[in-house]
Short mmCIF file of C-alpha atoms in Angstrom, two decimals:
data_model
loop_
_atom_site.label_atom_id
_atom_site.label_comp_id
_atom_site.label_asym_id
_atom_site.label_seq_id
_atom_site.Cartn_x
_atom_site.Cartn_y
_atom_site.Cartn_z
CA MET R 1 215.79 122.46 -129.72
CA THR R 2 211.99 122.56 -129.58
CA SER R 3 209.98 119.51 -128.62
CA THR R 4 208.65 119.39 -132.19
CA ALA R 5 212.15 119.42 -133.65
CA ALA R 6 213.28 116.77 -131.19
CA ALA R 7 210.40 114.53 -132.14
CA SER R 8 211.09 114.86 -135.85
CA ALA R 9 214.77 114.22 -135.33
CA GLY R 10 214.15 111.06 -133.32
CA SER R 11 216.92 111.92 -130.88
CA SER R 12 218.49 114.92 -129.23
CA VAL R 13 221.81 116.42 -130.21
CA LEU R 14 222.57 116.40 -126.48
CA ASP R 15 222.46 112.61 -126.42
CA LEU R 16 224.63 111.70 -129.41
CA ALA R 17 227.92 111.69 -127.48
CA PRO R 18 229.31 113.15 -124.25
CA VAL R 19 231.38 115.72 -126.16
CA VAL R 20 230.57 117.80 -129.23
CA PRO R 21 233.84 118.91 -130.88
CA VAL R 22 233.81 122.62 -131.68
CA VAL R 23 235.70 122.84 -134.96
CA VAL R 24 237.22 125.90 -136.63
CA VAL R 25 238.14 124.94 -140.21
CA GLU R 26 240.69 127.18 -141.92
CA ASP R 27 241.38 124.87 -144.88
CA VAL R 28 238.42 123.04 -146.39
CA ALA R 29 240.78 120.21 -147.39
CA ASP R 30 241.05 119.36 -143.69
CA ALA R 31 237.31 119.01 -143.15
CA VAL R 32 236.74 115.44 -144.30
CA PRO R 33 239.80 113.75 -142.73
CA LEU R 34 239.23 115.69 -139.52
CA ALA R 35 235.59 114.59 -139.39
CA ARG R 36 236.52 110.98 -140.11
CA ALA R 37 239.05 111.06 -137.26
CA LEU R 38 236.46 112.44 -134.83
CA VAL R 39 233.86 109.87 -135.84
CA ALA R 40 236.40 107.05 -135.57
CA GLY R 41 237.18 108.28 -132.07
CA GLY R 42 233.53 108.09 -131.07
CA LEU R 43 232.44 111.71 -131.50
CA PRO R 44 229.87 111.76 -134.33
CA ALA R 45 228.28 115.15 -133.59
CA ILE R 46 230.57 117.83 -135.01
CA GLU R 47 229.96 121.57 -134.68
CA VAL R 48 231.69 123.53 -137.43
CA THR R 49 231.78 127.18 -136.40
CA LEU R 50 230.97 129.88 -138.92
CA ARG R 51 234.11 131.82 -138.06
CA THR R 52 236.08 131.27 -141.25
CA PRO R 53 235.44 131.62 -144.99
CA ALA R 54 235.88 127.85 -145.29
CA ALA R 55 233.13 126.95 -142.80
CA LEU R 56 230.17 126.44 -145.13
CA ASP R 57 232.24 124.49 -147.64
CA ALA R 58 233.53 122.37 -144.77
CA ILE R 59 229.97 121.58 -143.66
CA ARG R 60 229.06 120.77 -147.25
CA ALA R 61 232.04 118.42 -147.63
CA ILE R 62 231.45 116.60 -144.36
CA ALA R 63 227.73 116.19 -145.08
CA ALA R 64 228.52 114.73 -148.51
CA GLU R 65 231.52 112.55 -147.69
CA VAL R 66 231.21 111.50 -144.04
CA PRO R 67 227.71 110.06 -143.65
CA GLU R 68 228.51 108.68 -140.21
CA ALA R 69 228.98 112.23 -138.93
CA VAL R 70 226.19 114.48 -137.68
CA VAL R 71 227.56 117.81 -138.82
CA GLY R 72 226.16 121.05 -137.43
CA ALA R 73 226.87 124.75 -137.66
CA GLY R 74 228.03 126.85 -134.74
CA THR R 75 228.35 130.58 -134.14
CA VAL R 76 224.98 130.99 -135.87
CA ILE R 77 223.95 134.60 -135.20
CA SER R 78 221.57 135.57 -138.02
CA ALA R 79 218.72 134.29 -140.15
CA GLU R 80 221.14 134.31 -143.08
CA ASN R 81 223.51 132.05 -141.14
CA VAL R 82 220.61 129.69 -140.47
CA ALA R 83 219.59 129.49 -144.13
CA ASP R 84 223.15 129.12 -145.42
CA SER R 85 224.01 126.43 -142.87
CA VAL R 86 220.95 124.29 -143.59
CA ALA R 87 221.50 124.67 -147.32
CA ALA R 88 225.10 123.44 -146.84
CA GLY R 89 223.87 120.32 -145.05
CA ALA R 90 224.00 121.24 -141.36
CA ARG R 91 221.86 118.86 -139.32
CA PHE R 92 221.81 121.03 -136.21
CA LEU R 93 222.46 124.67 -135.31
CA VAL R 94 224.22 126.22 -132.32
CA SER R 95 224.24 129.90 -131.39
CA PRO R 96 226.31 131.72 -128.75
CA GLY R 97 223.21 133.70 -127.74
CA TRP R 98 219.76 134.42 -129.10
CA THR R 99 217.28 137.09 -130.09
CA ASP R 100 213.63 136.70 -131.01
CA ALA R 101 214.46 137.04 -134.71
CA LEU R 102 217.25 134.45 -134.55
CA LEU R 103 215.11 132.06 -132.52
CA ASP R 104 212.28 132.36 -135.04
CA ALA R 105 214.67 131.57 -137.89
CA MET R 106 216.09 128.54 -136.09
CA LYS R 107 212.59 127.26 -135.28
CA LYS R 108 211.60 127.54 -138.93
CA SER R 109 214.78 125.81 -140.15
CA GLY R 110 213.48 122.30 -139.67
CA VAL R 111 216.63 121.11 -137.88
CA PRO R 112 217.40 120.83 -134.15
CA PHE R 113 219.07 123.83 -132.55
CA LEU R 114 220.76 124.89 -129.32
CA PRO R 115 220.38 128.61 -128.58
CA GLY R 116 223.00 130.05 -126.26
CA VAL R 117 222.24 131.28 -122.73
CA SER R 118 224.28 132.56 -119.83
CA THR R 119 221.62 133.83 -117.39
CA THR R 120 218.58 132.44 -115.60
CA SER R 121 216.31 134.98 -117.28
CA GLU R 122 217.41 133.79 -120.73
CA VAL R 123 216.65 130.20 -119.75
CA VAL R 124 213.18 131.14 -118.49
CA ALA R 125 212.50 133.14 -121.67
CA LEU R 126 213.40 130.15 -123.85
CA ILE R 127 211.23 127.80 -121.80
CA GLU R 128 208.41 130.30 -122.31
CA ARG R 129 209.02 129.97 -126.06
CA GLY R 130 208.89 126.16 -125.89
CA VAL R 131 212.65 125.54 -126.04
CA HIS R 132 214.14 123.25 -123.41
CA GLU R 133 217.60 122.38 -124.78
CA MET R 134 220.27 125.06 -124.83
CA LYS R 135 223.94 125.86 -125.07
CA PHE R 136 225.39 127.33 -121.86
CA PHE R 137 228.05 129.81 -122.96
CA PRO R 138 230.63 130.92 -121.96
CA ALA R 139 230.35 128.11 -119.45
CA GLU R 140 233.31 128.67 -117.14
CA ALA R 141 233.09 132.47 -117.24
CA ALA R 142 229.32 132.38 -116.62
CA GLY R 143 229.49 130.33 -113.44
CA GLY R 144 230.49 126.84 -114.49
CA ALA R 145 229.11 123.59 -113.17
CA ALA R 146 228.04 125.19 -109.89
CA TYR R 147 225.75 127.57 -111.78
CA LEU R 148 224.12 124.79 -113.80
CA LYS R 149 223.67 122.68 -110.67
CA ALA R 150 221.86 125.59 -109.05
CA LEU R 151 219.51 125.89 -112.05
CA ALA R 152 218.47 122.23 -111.88
CA GLY R 153 216.18 122.78 -108.89
CA PRO R 154 213.95 125.62 -110.10
CA LEU R 155 214.28 124.80 -113.83
CA PRO R 156 214.43 121.02 -114.14
CA GLN R 157 212.91 121.12 -117.63
CA ALA R 158 216.01 122.79 -119.10
CA ARG R 159 218.95 120.75 -120.44
CA PHE R 160 222.31 122.13 -121.47
CA CYS R 161 225.46 121.72 -123.53
CA PRO R 162 228.04 123.83 -121.67
CA THR R 163 230.75 125.23 -123.94
CA GLY R 164 233.53 127.72 -123.31
CA GLY R 165 236.44 126.85 -121.06
CA VAL R 166 235.47 123.17 -120.91
CA SER R 167 238.46 120.83 -120.73
CA PRO R 168 239.23 117.19 -119.94
CA SER R 169 239.75 118.18 -116.30
CA ASN R 170 236.39 119.88 -115.73
CA ALA R 171 234.21 118.07 -118.29
CA PRO R 172 233.40 115.15 -115.93
CA GLY R 173 232.02 117.61 -113.39
CA TYR R 174 229.64 119.02 -115.98
CA LEU R 175 228.67 115.61 -117.32
CA ALA R 176 227.77 114.41 -113.81
CA LEU R 177 224.96 116.99 -113.64
CA LYS R 178 221.46 115.73 -114.38
CA ASN R 179 220.66 118.79 -116.53
CA VAL R 180 223.74 118.42 -118.78
CA GLY R 181 223.44 116.22 -121.85
CA CYS R 182 226.89 116.83 -123.30
CA VAL R 183 229.68 119.39 -123.34
CA GLY R 184 231.31 121.26 -126.20
CA GLY R 185 235.04 121.70 -126.54
CA SER R 186 238.02 121.79 -128.85
CA TRP R 187 240.79 120.20 -126.79
CA MET R 188 240.78 117.12 -129.04
CA LEU R 189 241.74 119.41 -131.94
CA PRO R 190 245.12 120.88 -130.96
CA ALA R 191 246.44 123.42 -133.44
CA ASP R 192 249.73 121.62 -133.96
CA ALA R 193 247.97 118.35 -134.80
CA ILE R 194 245.75 120.09 -137.33
CA ALA R 195 248.73 121.87 -138.88
CA ALA R 196 250.61 118.57 -139.16
CA LYS R 197 247.46 116.80 -140.40
CA ASP R 198 248.02 114.28 -137.64
CA TRP R 199 244.56 112.72 -137.82
CA GLY R 200 245.68 109.74 -135.78
CA ARG R 201 246.34 112.02 -132.82
CA VAL R 202 242.95 113.68 -133.28
CA GLU R 203 241.28 110.27 -133.31
CA SER R 204 243.12 109.24 -130.15
CA LEU R 205 242.12 112.42 -128.31
CA ALA R 206 238.54 112.03 -129.54
CA ARG R 207 238.45 108.49 -128.20
CA GLU R 208 239.57 109.71 -124.80
CA ALA R 209 236.87 112.38 -124.87
CA SER R 210 234.18 109.92 -125.93
CA GLY R 211 235.02 107.81 -122.89
CA LEU R 212 234.19 110.58 -120.45
CA ARG R 213 230.68 109.19 -120.31
CA GLN R 214 229.49 105.99 -121.92
CA GLY R 215 226.36 105.38 -123.92
CA PRO R 216 226.22 107.67 -126.97
CA VAL R 217 223.23 107.28 -129.27
CA SER R 218 223.81 106.11 -132.84
CA PRO R 219 224.17 109.14 -135.11
CA GLY R 220 221.65 107.54 -137.43
CA ALA R 221 218.99 108.39 -134.85
CA LEU R 222 219.26 112.08 -135.67
CA SER R 223 217.78 112.72 -139.08
CA ARG R 224 216.19 115.51 -140.95
#
C-alpha cells in the first residue's frame, strides 16, 4: 500500500487484526454467513481469493450485507482483476507477486494494496516505487520468520503480511517481529466446517486467531 493510499484510508490493512483470513468461496451462499462468523470472532479484514467463479459475487455480497467487514480481493494478478475487484466492492487488494503493469493498476485503483514479494530485491524495488507494505509469499517456503527478521535491519521501512504455510503454531513467531503487521491464513476455515455450514466453529476458531495479538483497529478506520 502506498503512503498516499494509506493516508486516504486512515489506517493500514496490516493493523486491522493480527490475522487476515484467506477465504476461497466455492458457493456464494456461504459468503455472508462466513463473513459474519469471522467478524464476530474478531477478524474483520477478509481476503476473498479470486480462485473460483463465485469470488467476485462473494465480495459483492459481503460488501453489501456485512458492513462490519473489510472485504478485500486476493490472488489479484492482472489489471482486469483489479478493476473487477474494486467494482465488486473490494476495499483492499492482495497479489501473490507483482509486475510493473500490475503495480500501476493497483496504485490507480484508489484502494490499499499488498503486492506479493519473496526476495530482497523485490522488496527494494517496491520501496523504490514508494510502496512500503507488502505480502510475503509463500512465507514458510521463502524463508519464514527468520528471513523477515533478517530483512528488518537493512530495510526497516518495509512491513509485511506473511502468508503461505502460516498456522496457529508459527503465527506468534511472525507476529512478534517488528516488521510484521499481521499474518494471512486459512486455518480458521476448515473444509469440513464450511461443508457443514458450521459457522459457530468458524467463529470460535476466528476468536482464537484474533487473540494471537491484541489491539486490532476498528474496521471503520479503513475507508475508501
